[in-house]
Amino acid sequence: MSQINQTERARLAWQVLISVAKLRETITYAGLGARIGVHHRAIRYVLGPIQDYCLESRLPPLTILVVNGSGRPGSGFIAHDPNDLESGLEAVWRHPWENEQNPFDFAAEGLSYDALITTLTKTPEEAEAVYVKVKSRGVKQILFRDAVRKAYSLRCAFTGIQFGDALDACHIVPWAYATPQQRMDVRNGLLLNPLHHRLFDKAYMTISDDYKILYCDPKSAAWEHSKIEAAITLKLHNQEMHLPRFLRHRPLAENIDRHNVLVGWGSL
């Protein structure tokens, strides 16, 4: 029995929802299911990738158009304030969707999220090939995020906390400076909580080639760290980071060195 490709279903659903938006209408779960050949109870699995993409790309909440018998989105809809659905609908209806490429077009070739995540985690050296196949930057970032989450087993590389939904996939060599390979390569990623992600991007914290956490604040002499500030900065200095389980997922020294030169730490 062949595995269901939910990404291909999302590709079809995207086109239906765009047509519904142009008409300034909504569509029921059953109606959408009928249009793409899916039972209405399985539609939530189709809407998930679309909602995720719209959130990642800061687009109007396209899945708000799919409603139940009461005329409201289902419980899985989180992309807009449920108490102000009118403004969400208006934003979707007004958006020029004809200017947006279907982000799931790669699925027309039989590819799926799962297959691409498997490539990114099992053979990270093929990340550039994935980058070429997926045209949408938003989908690329989602794939990178999910691959890094998998590589780090949903554990923060600095603190070890495992609140997976609250952790960010951070590029070591920033997207703007990264090659196509580095933009999708889990070996150019760290899984960090939002605070340490920000500190890493702003060069207060970094890592060395031997995977030690480093902290430096040039202004620290002018103020005294509180206990909690010290615990999340000073006390982490020179500690070993929490590495991915598999060697093939660990950050490459060349990526670490490039990051440190870019942000002013130099090559450590």
Coordinates of C-alpha atoms in Angstrom, one line a residue:
M1 CA 0.0 0.0 0.0
S2 CA 1.5 3.3 -1.1
Q3 CA 2.0 6.1 1.5
I4 CA -0.3 9.1 1.3
N5 CA 1.5 12.2 0.2
Q6 CA -0.1 15.0 2.2
T7 CA 2.1 17.5 0.5
E8 CA 0.6 16.7 -2.9
R9 CA -2.8 17.1 -1.4
A10 CA -1.7 20.5 0.0
R11 CA -0.7 21.5 -3.5
L12 CA -4.2 20.7 -4.8
A13 CA -5.9 22.3 -1.8
W14 CA -3.8 25.5 -2.3
Q15 CA -5.2 26.0 -5.8
V16 CA -8.8 25.4 -4.6
L17 CA -8.4 27.9 -1.7
I18 CA -6.9 30.5 -4.1
S19 CA -10.0 30.2 -6.3
V20 CA -12.3 30.4 -3.3
A21 CA -10.5 33.6 -2.1
K22 CA -10.9 35.3 -5.4
L23 CA -14.7 34.7 -5.1
R24 CA -14.7 36.2 -1.6
E25 CA -16.2 33.0 -0.3
T26 CA -15.5 30.2 2.2
I27 CA -15.6 26.4 1.7
T28 CA -16.6 23.6 4.0
Y29 CA -14.3 20.7 4.9
A30 CA -16.6 18.4 2.9
G31 CA -16.5 20.8 0.0
L32 CA -12.7 21.0 -0.1
G33 CA -12.5 17.3 0.4
A34 CA -14.7 16.7 -2.6
R35 CA -12.7 19.1 -4.8
I36 CA -9.4 17.3 -4.1
G37 CA -10.7 13.7 -3.6
V38 CA -10.1 13.4 0.2
H39 CA -12.5 12.5 3.0
H40 CA -13.5 15.5 5.0
R41 CA -12.1 14.0 8.2
A42 CA -8.6 13.9 6.7
I43 CA -8.7 17.6 5.5
R44 CA -7.0 18.7 8.8
Y45 CA -3.8 16.9 7.7
V46 CA -3.9 18.8 4.4
L47 CA -4.5 22.2 6.0
G48 CA -1.6 21.9 8.4
P49 CA 1.2 22.4 5.9
I50 CA -0.7 25.3 4.3
Q51 CA -1.3 27.0 7.7
D52 CA 2.4 26.5 8.6
Y53 CA 3.6 28.0 5.4
C54 CA 1.4 31.1 5.7
L55 CA 2.6 31.6 9.3
E56 CA 6.2 31.2 8.3
S57 CA 5.9 33.4 5.3
R58 CA 3.7 36.0 7.1
L59 CA 0.9 35.7 4.6
P60 CA -2.8 36.1 5.4
P61 CA -4.3 33.0 7.0
L62 CA -5.5 31.2 3.9
T63 CA -6.9 28.2 5.8
I64 CA -9.4 30.5 7.5
L65 CA -11.6 29.9 4.4
V66 CA -12.2 26.3 5.4
V67 CA -15.2 26.2 7.8
N68 CA -17.3 23.6 9.6
G69 CA -21.1 23.5 9.8
S70 CA -21.2 26.5 12.1
G71 CA -19.3 28.6 9.6
R72 CA -16.1 28.8 11.6
P73 CA -12.6 27.2 11.1
G74 CA -11.9 24.0 13.1
S75 CA -10.0 23.7 16.3
G76 CA -6.7 23.3 14.5
F77 CA -6.8 26.8 13.1
I78 CA -4.4 29.0 15.0
A79 CA -3.3 31.5 12.3
H80 CA -5.6 34.3 13.4
D81 CA -7.6 35.6 16.4
P82 CA -10.7 33.4 16.6
N83 CA -12.6 36.4 18.1
D84 CA -11.9 38.5 15.0
L85 CA -12.4 36.2 12.1
E86 CA -13.8 39.0 9.9
S87 CA -10.5 40.8 9.6
G88 CA -8.7 37.6 8.8
L89 CA -11.2 36.8 6.1
E90 CA -10.9 40.3 4.6
A91 CA -7.1 40.0 4.6
V92 CA -7.3 36.7 2.7
W93 CA -9.9 38.0 0.2
R94 CA -7.9 41.1 -0.5
H95 CA -4.5 39.5 -0.9
P96 CA -3.2 39.2 -4.5
W97 CA -2.8 35.4 -4.4
E98 CA -2.1 35.3 -8.2
N99 CA 1.3 36.8 -7.4
E100 CA 2.1 33.8 -5.0
Q101 CA 3.6 30.7 -6.5
N102 CA 2.1 27.5 -5.2
P103 CA 4.7 26.6 -2.5
F104 CA 3.9 22.9 -2.8
D105 CA 4.6 22.6 -6.6
F106 CA 7.6 20.3 -5.9
A107 CA 5.0 17.7 -4.8
A108 CA 3.9 17.4 -8.4
E109 CA 7.0 15.3 -9.0
G110 CA 6.0 12.9 -6.2
L111 CA 8.1 14.5 -3.5
S112 CA 6.8 14.9 0.0
Y113 CA 7.9 16.7 3.2
D114 CA 8.8 13.4 4.8
A115 CA 11.0 12.4 1.9
L116 CA 12.8 15.7 1.8
I117 CA 13.3 15.7 5.6
T118 CA 14.7 12.2 5.3
T119 CA 17.2 13.4 2.6
L120 CA 18.2 16.3 4.8
T121 CA 18.8 14.2 7.8
K122 CA 20.2 11.0 6.3
T123 CA 22.4 12.6 3.7
P124 CA 23.1 16.2 4.7
E125 CA 25.6 16.6 1.9
E126 CA 22.6 16.5 -0.5
A127 CA 21.0 19.6 1.0
E128 CA 21.7 21.7 -2.1
A129 CA 19.7 19.3 -4.3
V130 CA 16.7 19.8 -2.0
Y131 CA 17.3 23.6 -2.2
V132 CA 17.1 23.4 -6.0
K133 CA 13.9 21.3 -6.0
V134 CA 11.9 23.5 -3.6
K135 CA 11.3 26.9 -5.1
S136 CA 9.5 28.6 -2.1
R137 CA 11.8 30.2 0.5
G138 CA 9.1 29.7 3.1
V139 CA 9.0 25.9 2.5
K140 CA 12.8 25.8 2.5
Q141 CA 12.9 27.4 5.9
I142 CA 10.2 25.0 7.2
L143 CA 12.1 22.0 5.9
F144 CA 15.4 23.3 7.5
R145 CA 13.6 23.9 10.8
D146 CA 12.1 20.5 10.9
A147 CA 15.3 18.8 9.9
V148 CA 17.3 20.6 12.5
R149 CA 14.6 19.7 15.1
K150 CA 15.0 16.1 14.2
A151 CA 18.8 16.2 14.2
Y152 CA 18.8 17.7 17.7
S153 CA 16.1 15.4 19.0
L154 CA 14.0 18.5 20.0
R155 CA 16.7 19.5 22.5
C156 CA 18.2 23.0 22.9
A157 CA 21.9 22.9 22.0
F158 CA 22.8 25.4 24.8
T159 CA 20.5 24.5 27.7
G160 CA 19.2 21.0 26.9
I161 CA 15.6 22.0 27.4
Q162 CA 13.1 20.0 25.4
F163 CA 10.2 22.2 24.8
G164 CA 10.3 21.4 21.2
D165 CA 7.6 23.8 20.0
A166 CA 9.4 26.7 21.7
L167 CA 12.8 26.0 20.0
D168 CA 14.2 27.8 16.9
A169 CA 16.3 26.4 14.1
C170 CA 19.2 28.8 13.9
H171 CA 21.5 29.1 10.9
I172 CA 25.2 29.2 11.9
V173 CA 26.2 30.9 8.7
P174 CA 23.3 33.4 8.3
W175 CA 20.9 32.9 5.3
A176 CA 22.1 36.1 3.6
Y177 CA 25.7 34.8 3.6
A178 CA 25.0 31.1 3.1
T179 CA 25.4 29.0 0.0
P180 CA 22.5 27.0 -1.3
Q181 CA 24.0 24.0 0.4
Q182 CA 24.4 25.8 3.8
R183 CA 20.9 27.2 3.7
M184 CA 19.4 23.7 4.0
D185 CA 22.2 21.8 5.7
V186 CA 21.5 20.6 9.2
R187 CA 25.3 20.9 9.8
N188 CA 24.8 24.6 9.5
G189 CA 22.1 24.6 12.1
L190 CA 21.7 24.9 15.9
L191 CA 18.4 24.3 17.8
L192 CA 18.1 27.1 20.3
N193 CA 15.5 28.6 22.6
P194 CA 14.5 32.1 21.3
L195 CA 16.7 34.0 23.9
H196 CA 19.9 32.1 23.1
H197 CA 19.0 32.3 19.4
R198 CA 19.0 36.1 19.7
L199 CA 22.2 36.2 21.7
F200 CA 23.9 34.0 19.1
D201 CA 22.7 36.2 16.2
K202 CA 23.8 39.3 18.1
A203 CA 27.3 37.8 18.8
Y204 CA 27.0 37.7 22.6
M205 CA 27.3 33.9 22.4
T206 CA 28.9 31.6 19.9
I207 CA 30.4 28.1 19.7
S208 CA 34.0 27.0 19.0
D209 CA 35.3 24.3 16.7
D210 CA 35.4 21.9 19.6
Y211 CA 31.7 22.6 20.4
K212 CA 32.2 24.8 23.5
I213 CA 29.7 27.5 24.2
L214 CA 31.4 30.9 24.5
Y215 CA 30.0 34.1 26.0
C216 CA 31.3 37.6 25.8
D217 CA 29.6 41.0 26.6
P218 CA 31.9 43.9 26.1
K219 CA 29.7 46.0 28.4
S220 CA 29.5 43.5 31.2
A221 CA 32.0 45.3 33.3
A222 CA 29.5 48.2 33.6
W223 CA 26.8 46.2 35.2
E224 CA 26.3 43.2 37.4
H225 CA 24.5 40.1 36.1
S226 CA 21.5 38.9 38.1
K227 CA 21.5 35.2 39.1
I228 CA 19.3 34.3 36.3
E229 CA 21.3 36.3 33.8
A230 CA 24.5 34.7 35.0
A231 CA 22.9 31.2 34.8
I232 CA 22.0 31.6 31.1
T233 CA 25.2 33.4 30.0
L234 CA 28.3 33.4 32.2
K235 CA 27.8 29.9 33.6
L236 CA 27.4 28.5 30.1
H237 CA 30.8 30.0 29.0
N238 CA 33.2 27.2 28.0
Q239 CA 30.7 24.5 28.6
E240 CA 30.1 21.8 26.0
M241 CA 27.0 22.3 23.9
H242 CA 24.4 19.5 23.6
L243 CA 25.3 17.9 20.3
P244 CA 23.1 15.9 17.9
R245 CA 23.2 12.2 18.5
F246 CA 24.7 11.4 15.1
L247 CA 28.1 12.6 13.9
R248 CA 26.6 13.4 10.5
H249 CA 24.4 16.1 12.0
R250 CA 27.1 18.0 14.0
P251 CA 28.0 21.5 12.9
L252 CA 30.9 21.7 10.4
A253 CA 34.0 23.6 11.6
E254 CA 34.0 25.6 8.4
N255 CA 30.5 26.9 9.2
I256 CA 31.4 27.8 12.7
D257 CA 34.5 29.6 11.6
R258 CA 32.6 31.5 8.9
H259 CA 30.0 32.6 11.5
N260 CA 32.5 33.7 14.0
V261 CA 34.4 35.8 11.4
L262 CA 31.1 37.4 10.2
V263 CA 30.0 38.4 13.7
G264 CA 33.4 39.6 14.9
W265 CA 34.6 36.7 17.1
G266 CA 37.3 35.8 14.6
S267 CA 38.3 32.2 13.9
L268 CA 38.4 30.4 17.2

